Short mmCIF file of N, CA and C in Angstrom, two decimals:
data_model
loop_
_atom_site.label_atom_id
_atom_site.label_comp_id
_atom_site.label_asym_id
_atom_site.label_seq_id
_atom_site.Cartn_x
_atom_site.Cartn_y
_atom_site.Cartn_z
N MET W 1 -25.59 -3.78 4.54
CA MET W 1 -24.45 -3.24 3.83
C MET W 1 -24.70 -3.38 2.33
N ILE W 2 -24.42 -2.34 1.60
CA ILE W 2 -24.51 -2.41 0.14
C ILE W 2 -23.12 -2.80 -0.36
N HIS W 3 -23.05 -3.88 -1.10
CA HIS W 3 -21.75 -4.35 -1.57
C HIS W 3 -21.37 -3.82 -2.94
N HIS W 4 -22.38 -3.61 -3.80
CA HIS W 4 -22.06 -2.96 -5.06
C HIS W 4 -23.28 -2.24 -5.60
N ILE W 5 -23.03 -1.31 -6.50
CA ILE W 5 -24.09 -0.59 -7.19
C ILE W 5 -23.85 -0.72 -8.68
N SER W 6 -24.89 -0.49 -9.44
CA SER W 6 -24.78 -0.50 -10.90
C SER W 6 -25.23 0.85 -11.43
N ILE W 7 -24.50 1.35 -12.40
CA ILE W 7 -24.88 2.60 -13.07
C ILE W 7 -24.77 2.37 -14.57
N SER W 8 -25.43 3.21 -15.33
CA SER W 8 -25.30 3.13 -16.79
C SER W 8 -24.85 4.49 -17.31
N VAL W 9 -23.91 4.45 -18.24
CA VAL W 9 -23.30 5.67 -18.76
C VAL W 9 -23.06 5.53 -20.27
N GLN W 10 -22.76 6.65 -20.90
CA GLN W 10 -22.50 6.67 -22.34
C GLN W 10 -21.26 5.86 -22.71
N ASN W 11 -20.17 6.04 -21.97
CA ASN W 11 -18.90 5.39 -22.31
C ASN W 11 -18.41 4.56 -21.11
N PRO W 12 -18.91 3.33 -20.97
CA PRO W 12 -18.62 2.54 -19.77
C PRO W 12 -17.14 2.30 -19.49
N LEU W 13 -16.36 1.97 -20.50
CA LEU W 13 -14.94 1.70 -20.27
C LEU W 13 -14.25 2.94 -19.73
N TYR W 14 -14.48 4.07 -20.37
CA TYR W 14 -13.80 5.29 -19.96
C TYR W 14 -14.22 5.71 -18.55
N VAL W 15 -15.52 5.68 -18.26
CA VAL W 15 -16.01 6.05 -16.93
C VAL W 15 -15.43 5.10 -15.89
N ALA W 16 -15.39 3.80 -16.18
CA ALA W 16 -14.82 2.84 -15.24
C ALA W 16 -13.34 3.14 -14.99
N GLN W 17 -12.62 3.52 -16.04
CA GLN W 17 -11.20 3.84 -15.86
C GLN W 17 -11.02 5.08 -15.00
N VAL W 18 -11.87 6.10 -15.19
CA VAL W 18 -11.76 7.31 -14.37
C VAL W 18 -12.13 7.00 -12.92
N LEU W 19 -13.20 6.23 -12.71
CA LEU W 19 -13.56 5.83 -11.34
C LEU W 19 -12.41 5.05 -10.70
N ALA W 20 -11.80 4.17 -11.44
CA ALA W 20 -10.67 3.40 -10.92
C ALA W 20 -9.53 4.34 -10.51
N GLU W 21 -9.32 5.38 -11.29
CA GLU W 21 -8.27 6.35 -10.96
C GLU W 21 -8.61 7.07 -9.65
N VAL W 22 -9.85 7.51 -9.49
CA VAL W 22 -10.26 8.19 -8.27
C VAL W 22 -10.13 7.25 -7.07
N LEU W 23 -10.47 5.97 -7.27
CA LEU W 23 -10.41 4.99 -6.19
C LEU W 23 -9.02 4.39 -6.00
N ASN W 24 -8.07 4.81 -6.82
CA ASN W 24 -6.71 4.27 -6.78
C ASN W 24 -6.70 2.77 -7.03
N ARG W 25 -7.51 2.32 -7.97
CA ARG W 25 -7.62 0.90 -8.29
C ARG W 25 -7.67 0.66 -9.78
N GLN W 26 -8.36 -0.38 -10.21
CA GLN W 26 -8.36 -0.79 -11.60
C GLN W 26 -9.77 -1.21 -12.02
N ALA W 27 -10.08 -1.00 -13.31
CA ALA W 27 -11.36 -1.44 -13.87
C ALA W 27 -11.16 -2.79 -14.56
N PHE W 28 -12.19 -3.64 -14.47
CA PHE W 28 -12.14 -4.97 -15.08
C PHE W 28 -13.36 -5.17 -15.96
N PRO W 29 -13.23 -5.91 -17.06
CA PRO W 29 -14.42 -6.24 -17.86
C PRO W 29 -15.41 -7.03 -17.00
N PHE W 30 -16.69 -6.73 -17.15
CA PHE W 30 -17.74 -7.44 -16.42
C PHE W 30 -18.28 -8.51 -17.37
N PHE W 31 -17.73 -9.71 -17.25
CA PHE W 31 -17.97 -10.78 -18.23
C PHE W 31 -19.43 -11.17 -18.43
N PRO W 32 -20.33 -11.06 -17.43
CA PRO W 32 -21.71 -11.46 -17.70
C PRO W 32 -22.41 -10.56 -18.73
N HIS W 33 -21.90 -9.33 -18.88
CA HIS W 33 -22.54 -8.40 -19.82
C HIS W 33 -21.45 -7.68 -20.62
N PRO W 34 -21.15 -8.18 -21.82
CA PRO W 34 -20.11 -7.55 -22.65
C PRO W 34 -20.35 -6.05 -22.83
N GLY W 35 -19.27 -5.30 -22.75
CA GLY W 35 -19.36 -3.85 -22.85
C GLY W 35 -19.56 -3.17 -21.51
N SER W 36 -19.62 -3.97 -20.45
CA SER W 36 -19.77 -3.45 -19.10
C SER W 36 -18.47 -3.70 -18.32
N TYR W 37 -18.29 -2.94 -17.24
CA TYR W 37 -17.05 -3.02 -16.47
C TYR W 37 -17.35 -2.96 -14.98
N MET W 38 -16.42 -3.47 -14.19
CA MET W 38 -16.49 -3.42 -12.73
C MET W 38 -15.27 -2.66 -12.21
N VAL W 39 -15.51 -1.89 -11.20
CA VAL W 39 -14.42 -1.23 -10.47
C VAL W 39 -14.51 -1.72 -9.04
N PHE W 40 -13.44 -2.34 -8.57
CA PHE W 40 -13.37 -2.84 -7.20
C PHE W 40 -12.31 -2.05 -6.44
N PRO W 41 -12.67 -1.41 -5.31
CA PRO W 41 -11.66 -0.76 -4.49
C PRO W 41 -10.70 -1.74 -3.82
N LEU W 42 -11.01 -3.04 -3.89
CA LEU W 42 -10.16 -4.09 -3.32
C LEU W 42 -9.98 -3.89 -1.82
N GLU W 43 -11.11 -3.88 -1.11
CA GLU W 43 -11.10 -3.79 0.34
C GLU W 43 -11.91 -4.94 0.91
N GLU W 44 -11.96 -5.02 2.21
CA GLU W 44 -12.53 -6.20 2.88
C GLU W 44 -14.03 -6.37 2.72
N HIS W 45 -14.76 -5.34 2.26
CA HIS W 45 -16.21 -5.44 2.14
C HIS W 45 -16.67 -5.94 0.77
N GLY W 46 -15.76 -6.05 -0.19
CA GLY W 46 -16.15 -6.49 -1.52
C GLY W 46 -16.91 -5.44 -2.30
N THR W 47 -16.72 -4.19 -1.95
CA THR W 47 -17.42 -3.09 -2.61
C THR W 47 -17.07 -3.04 -4.09
N GLY W 48 -18.07 -2.74 -4.92
CA GLY W 48 -17.82 -2.61 -6.35
C GLY W 48 -18.82 -1.69 -7.01
N ILE W 49 -18.44 -1.20 -8.17
CA ILE W 49 -19.34 -0.39 -9.00
C ILE W 49 -19.39 -1.04 -10.37
N GLU W 50 -20.58 -1.48 -10.79
CA GLU W 50 -20.78 -2.02 -12.13
C GLU W 50 -21.13 -0.85 -13.04
N VAL W 51 -20.48 -0.79 -14.19
CA VAL W 51 -20.71 0.30 -15.13
C VAL W 51 -21.20 -0.29 -16.45
N TYR W 52 -22.49 -0.06 -16.74
CA TYR W 52 -23.15 -0.61 -17.92
C TYR W 52 -23.26 0.44 -19.03
N PRO W 53 -23.45 -0.01 -20.27
CA PRO W 53 -23.77 0.94 -21.34
C PRO W 53 -25.09 1.65 -21.04
N LEU W 54 -25.19 2.89 -21.46
CA LEU W 54 -26.31 3.76 -21.13
C LEU W 54 -27.67 3.15 -21.43
N LYS W 55 -27.82 2.44 -22.51
CA LYS W 55 -29.13 1.92 -22.92
C LYS W 55 -29.56 0.68 -22.14
N THR W 56 -28.68 0.15 -21.27
CA THR W 56 -28.98 -1.08 -20.55
C THR W 56 -30.03 -0.87 -19.47
N GLN W 57 -31.00 -1.77 -19.44
CA GLN W 57 -31.99 -1.80 -18.38
C GLN W 57 -32.05 -3.21 -17.82
N LEU W 58 -32.20 -3.31 -16.51
CA LEU W 58 -32.45 -4.60 -15.87
C LEU W 58 -33.95 -4.76 -15.74
N MET W 59 -34.46 -5.89 -16.18
CA MET W 59 -35.89 -6.16 -16.14
C MET W 59 -36.12 -7.43 -15.32
N PRO W 60 -37.23 -7.51 -14.59
CA PRO W 60 -37.51 -8.73 -13.83
C PRO W 60 -37.69 -9.91 -14.77
N GLY W 61 -37.20 -11.07 -14.35
CA GLY W 61 -37.39 -12.29 -15.13
C GLY W 61 -38.81 -12.80 -14.98
N GLU W 62 -39.14 -13.80 -15.77
CA GLU W 62 -40.46 -14.43 -15.71
C GLU W 62 -40.37 -15.68 -14.84
N ALA W 63 -41.40 -15.94 -14.07
CA ALA W 63 -41.50 -17.14 -13.22
C ALA W 63 -40.25 -17.27 -12.35
N ASP W 64 -39.49 -18.37 -12.50
CA ASP W 64 -38.30 -18.60 -11.68
C ASP W 64 -37.01 -18.09 -12.32
N ASN W 65 -37.11 -17.38 -13.43
CA ASN W 65 -35.92 -16.88 -14.12
C ASN W 65 -35.43 -15.58 -13.50
N GLN W 66 -34.11 -15.45 -13.43
CA GLN W 66 -33.53 -14.23 -12.88
C GLN W 66 -33.75 -13.06 -13.84
N TYR W 67 -33.21 -11.92 -13.51
CA TYR W 67 -33.40 -10.73 -14.32
C TYR W 67 -32.94 -10.94 -15.76
N THR W 68 -33.45 -10.08 -16.62
CA THR W 68 -33.00 -10.07 -18.01
C THR W 68 -32.50 -8.67 -18.33
N LEU W 69 -31.72 -8.57 -19.36
CA LEU W 69 -31.22 -7.27 -19.81
C LEU W 69 -32.04 -6.84 -21.01
N ALA W 70 -32.41 -5.57 -21.03
CA ALA W 70 -33.15 -5.01 -22.15
C ALA W 70 -32.45 -3.73 -22.57
N GLU W 71 -32.86 -3.18 -23.69
CA GLU W 71 -32.27 -1.95 -24.18
C GLU W 71 -33.33 -0.87 -24.29
N ASN W 72 -33.04 0.28 -23.72
CA ASN W 72 -33.89 1.45 -23.84
C ASN W 72 -33.29 2.31 -24.94
N VAL W 73 -33.99 2.48 -26.04
CA VAL W 73 -33.42 3.18 -27.19
C VAL W 73 -33.40 4.70 -27.01
N THR W 74 -34.09 5.22 -26.00
CA THR W 74 -34.11 6.67 -25.79
C THR W 74 -33.80 7.05 -24.33
N PRO W 75 -32.68 6.60 -23.78
CA PRO W 75 -32.37 6.94 -22.38
C PRO W 75 -31.93 8.40 -22.26
N SER W 76 -32.32 9.05 -21.17
CA SER W 76 -31.87 10.43 -20.94
C SER W 76 -30.47 10.45 -20.34
N GLY W 77 -30.14 9.38 -19.59
CA GLY W 77 -28.85 9.35 -18.91
C GLY W 77 -28.92 9.89 -17.49
N PHE W 78 -29.97 10.63 -17.15
CA PHE W 78 -30.13 11.13 -15.79
C PHE W 78 -30.85 10.10 -14.95
N THR W 79 -30.50 10.02 -13.68
CA THR W 79 -31.10 9.05 -12.78
C THR W 79 -31.03 9.56 -11.35
N ALA W 80 -31.94 9.09 -10.52
CA ALA W 80 -31.88 9.41 -9.10
C ALA W 80 -30.90 8.50 -8.38
N THR W 81 -30.46 7.44 -9.03
CA THR W 81 -29.53 6.50 -8.41
C THR W 81 -28.18 7.18 -8.18
N HIS W 82 -27.71 7.09 -6.96
CA HIS W 82 -26.38 7.61 -6.62
C HIS W 82 -25.91 6.87 -5.37
N ALA W 83 -24.65 7.06 -5.02
CA ALA W 83 -24.12 6.40 -3.84
C ALA W 83 -22.96 7.20 -3.27
N PRO W 84 -22.88 7.27 -1.94
CA PRO W 84 -21.67 7.83 -1.34
C PRO W 84 -20.58 6.74 -1.34
N VAL W 85 -19.40 7.12 -1.79
CA VAL W 85 -18.30 6.18 -1.89
C VAL W 85 -17.08 6.78 -1.18
N SER W 86 -16.60 6.08 -0.17
CA SER W 86 -15.38 6.54 0.52
C SER W 86 -14.17 6.24 -0.34
N VAL W 87 -13.29 7.23 -0.46
CA VAL W 87 -12.09 7.09 -1.28
C VAL W 87 -10.88 7.55 -0.48
N SER W 88 -9.71 7.09 -0.89
CA SER W 88 -8.49 7.56 -0.24
C SER W 88 -7.93 8.80 -0.92
N SER W 89 -8.50 9.18 -2.05
CA SER W 89 -8.03 10.36 -2.79
C SER W 89 -8.37 11.65 -2.04
N SER W 90 -7.55 12.66 -2.27
CA SER W 90 -7.79 13.97 -1.67
C SER W 90 -8.81 14.75 -2.50
N GLN W 91 -9.37 15.77 -1.91
CA GLN W 91 -10.29 16.65 -2.64
C GLN W 91 -9.57 17.25 -3.85
N GLU W 92 -8.33 17.63 -3.67
CA GLU W 92 -7.57 18.24 -4.76
C GLU W 92 -7.43 17.28 -5.95
N LYS W 93 -7.11 16.02 -5.67
CA LYS W 93 -6.98 15.04 -6.75
C LYS W 93 -8.31 14.85 -7.47
N ILE W 94 -9.39 14.73 -6.70
CA ILE W 94 -10.71 14.55 -7.29
C ILE W 94 -11.06 15.73 -8.18
N GLU W 95 -10.80 16.94 -7.68
CA GLU W 95 -11.09 18.14 -8.48
C GLU W 95 -10.27 18.19 -9.76
N LEU W 96 -8.99 17.81 -9.67
CA LEU W 96 -8.15 17.80 -10.88
C LEU W 96 -8.66 16.80 -11.91
N ILE W 97 -9.06 15.64 -11.46
CA ILE W 97 -9.58 14.62 -12.38
C ILE W 97 -10.87 15.14 -13.02
N GLY W 98 -11.77 15.67 -12.21
CA GLY W 98 -13.02 16.21 -12.74
C GLY W 98 -12.79 17.34 -13.73
N GLU W 99 -11.87 18.23 -13.41
CA GLU W 99 -11.54 19.33 -14.33
C GLU W 99 -11.00 18.80 -15.65
N ARG W 100 -10.10 17.84 -15.57
CA ARG W 100 -9.54 17.23 -16.79
C ARG W 100 -10.64 16.64 -17.66
N GLU W 101 -11.63 15.99 -17.02
CA GLU W 101 -12.70 15.34 -17.77
C GLU W 101 -13.79 16.30 -18.22
N GLY W 102 -13.81 17.50 -17.64
CA GLY W 102 -14.90 18.43 -17.94
C GLY W 102 -16.18 18.05 -17.22
N TRP W 103 -16.05 17.32 -16.10
CA TRP W 103 -17.20 16.85 -15.32
C TRP W 103 -17.37 17.75 -14.10
N ARG W 104 -18.61 18.02 -13.77
CA ARG W 104 -18.91 18.85 -12.60
C ARG W 104 -18.42 18.17 -11.32
N VAL W 105 -17.72 18.93 -10.49
CA VAL W 105 -17.24 18.48 -9.19
C VAL W 105 -17.54 19.60 -8.21
N LEU W 106 -18.23 19.28 -7.12
CA LEU W 106 -18.62 20.31 -6.17
C LEU W 106 -18.62 19.75 -4.76
N ARG W 107 -17.90 20.40 -3.87
CA ARG W 107 -17.96 20.00 -2.46
C ARG W 107 -19.24 20.57 -1.87
N CYS W 108 -20.00 19.74 -1.19
CA CYS W 108 -21.30 20.14 -0.62
C CYS W 108 -21.41 19.69 0.82
N ASN W 109 -22.23 20.40 1.56
CA ASN W 109 -22.57 19.99 2.91
C ASN W 109 -24.00 19.51 2.91
N ARG W 110 -24.24 18.32 3.42
CA ARG W 110 -25.56 17.72 3.45
C ARG W 110 -26.25 18.05 4.77
N ASP W 111 -26.95 19.20 4.78
CA ASP W 111 -27.78 19.62 5.92
C ASP W 111 -27.02 19.66 7.23
N SER W 112 -25.77 20.09 7.19
CA SER W 112 -24.92 20.20 8.38
C SER W 112 -24.57 18.87 9.02
N PHE W 113 -24.86 17.75 8.33
CA PHE W 113 -24.54 16.44 8.87
C PHE W 113 -23.14 15.98 8.45
N PHE W 114 -22.84 16.11 7.15
CA PHE W 114 -21.54 15.67 6.64
C PHE W 114 -21.32 16.32 5.27
N ASP W 115 -20.06 16.33 4.86
CA ASP W 115 -19.69 16.86 3.55
C ASP W 115 -19.50 15.72 2.56
N VAL W 116 -19.73 16.01 1.29
CA VAL W 116 -19.46 15.09 0.19
C VAL W 116 -18.91 15.91 -0.97
N ILE W 117 -18.32 15.22 -1.91
CA ILE W 117 -17.94 15.85 -3.18
C ILE W 117 -18.83 15.23 -4.25
N GLU W 118 -19.70 16.05 -4.83
CA GLU W 118 -20.51 15.56 -5.95
C GLU W 118 -19.58 15.43 -7.15
N PHE W 119 -19.48 14.22 -7.67
CA PHE W 119 -18.62 13.91 -8.82
C PHE W 119 -19.56 13.40 -9.90
N TRP W 120 -19.81 14.22 -10.91
CA TRP W 120 -20.81 13.96 -11.93
C TRP W 120 -20.20 13.25 -13.14
N LEU W 121 -20.32 11.92 -13.17
CA LEU W 121 -19.80 11.12 -14.28
C LEU W 121 -20.52 11.52 -15.56
N GLU W 122 -19.77 11.92 -16.56
CA GLU W 122 -20.31 12.38 -17.85
C GLU W 122 -21.34 13.50 -17.67
N ASN W 123 -21.27 14.20 -16.53
CA ASN W 123 -22.23 15.25 -16.18
C ASN W 123 -23.67 14.76 -16.18
N LYS W 124 -23.86 13.46 -15.88
CA LYS W 124 -25.20 12.87 -15.86
C LYS W 124 -25.45 12.04 -14.60
N VAL W 125 -24.47 11.29 -14.12
CA VAL W 125 -24.65 10.38 -13.00
C VAL W 125 -23.77 10.85 -11.84
N MET W 126 -24.42 11.08 -10.69
CA MET W 126 -23.68 11.59 -9.54
C MET W 126 -23.20 10.45 -8.64
N ILE W 127 -21.93 10.52 -8.30
CA ILE W 127 -21.35 9.69 -7.24
C ILE W 127 -20.89 10.68 -6.17
N GLU W 128 -21.27 10.44 -4.92
CA GLU W 128 -20.81 11.29 -3.83
C GLU W 128 -19.51 10.70 -3.31
N LEU W 129 -18.42 11.39 -3.53
CA LEU W 129 -17.12 10.92 -3.06
C LEU W 129 -16.84 11.50 -1.69
N LEU W 130 -16.37 10.64 -0.79
CA LEU W 130 -16.03 11.05 0.56
C LEU W 130 -14.55 10.82 0.80
N THR W 131 -13.82 11.89 1.03
CA THR W 131 -12.41 11.77 1.40
C THR W 131 -12.36 11.13 2.79
N PRO W 132 -11.19 10.75 3.27
CA PRO W 132 -11.13 10.13 4.61
C PRO W 132 -11.78 10.98 5.70
N GLU W 133 -11.59 12.30 5.66
CA GLU W 133 -12.20 13.16 6.67
C GLU W 133 -13.73 13.16 6.53
N MET W 134 -14.22 13.20 5.30
CA MET W 134 -15.66 13.18 5.07
C MET W 134 -16.26 11.84 5.46
N SER W 135 -15.53 10.76 5.23
CA SER W 135 -16.00 9.43 5.63
C SER W 135 -16.19 9.36 7.14
N ALA W 136 -15.26 9.96 7.88
CA ALA W 136 -15.37 9.96 9.34
C ALA W 136 -16.64 10.71 9.78
N GLN W 137 -16.93 11.85 9.12
CA GLN W 137 -18.16 12.59 9.42
C GLN W 137 -19.38 11.73 9.14
N TYR W 138 -19.40 11.11 7.97
CA TYR W 138 -20.54 10.30 7.55
C TYR W 138 -20.77 9.14 8.54
N LEU W 139 -19.70 8.45 8.88
CA LEU W 139 -19.82 7.31 9.79
C LEU W 139 -20.29 7.75 11.17
N ALA W 140 -19.84 8.92 11.64
CA ALA W 140 -20.28 9.42 12.94
C ALA W 140 -21.79 9.71 12.92
N VAL W 141 -22.26 10.34 11.87
CA VAL W 141 -23.68 10.68 11.76
C VAL W 141 -24.56 9.44 11.64
N THR W 142 -24.06 8.41 10.97
CA THR W 142 -24.89 7.24 10.68
C THR W 142 -24.78 6.12 11.73
N GLN W 143 -24.14 6.39 12.84
CA GLN W 143 -24.14 5.41 13.92
C GLN W 143 -25.57 5.27 14.45
N PRO W 144 -25.98 4.07 14.82
CA PRO W 144 -27.38 3.85 15.22
C PRO W 144 -27.91 4.86 16.24
N GLU W 145 -27.13 5.15 17.27
CA GLU W 145 -27.62 6.07 18.30
C GLU W 145 -27.84 7.48 17.74
N ASN W 146 -27.00 7.88 16.78
CA ASN W 146 -27.16 9.21 16.18
C ASN W 146 -28.33 9.25 15.21
N LEU W 147 -28.54 8.18 14.45
CA LEU W 147 -29.68 8.13 13.53
C LEU W 147 -31.00 8.17 14.31
N LYS W 148 -31.04 7.50 15.45
CA LYS W 148 -32.26 7.51 16.27
C LYS W 148 -32.58 8.93 16.71
N LYS W 149 -31.56 9.71 17.06
CA LYS W 149 -31.78 11.11 17.47
C LYS W 149 -32.33 11.93 16.31
N VAL W 150 -31.77 11.73 15.14
CA VAL W 150 -32.17 12.52 13.97
C VAL W 150 -33.60 12.19 13.53
N PHE W 151 -33.97 10.91 13.55
CA PHE W 151 -35.24 10.48 12.99
C PHE W 151 -36.34 10.24 14.03
N SER W 152 -36.09 10.58 15.29
CA SER W 152 -37.16 10.35 16.28
C SER W 152 -37.88 11.63 16.61
#
């Protein structure tokens, strides 16, 4: 189980607040790294999204030291990192929020397996939002017996 993901964006506070709105929750300052925020859906799995400033990079520590933070002075903002996130919001609400922000929002079908809504934070970082109906599709496809059929 993935409990949280980290993304980096141009305006971390604002993006965290919009994500919190989509998730019907709240953004909190992420105290270990000033200028970063956490969004917790407040459910039993402890799921969270860490939102860092765009220039932030996590680097491996030396010897027994944990990771260190570094700054990339020329980040593009684009990344392959993304995550499907189940939300209680409707497609209509998600589309309205995306339209208000000027962010790309597109309902897509992933190879006839399940639908997602591509929600492009700052038009750079994609989060796949799954409404309750889409979550049910995703969970059905990803059950062990179904994955074995797909990948065998």
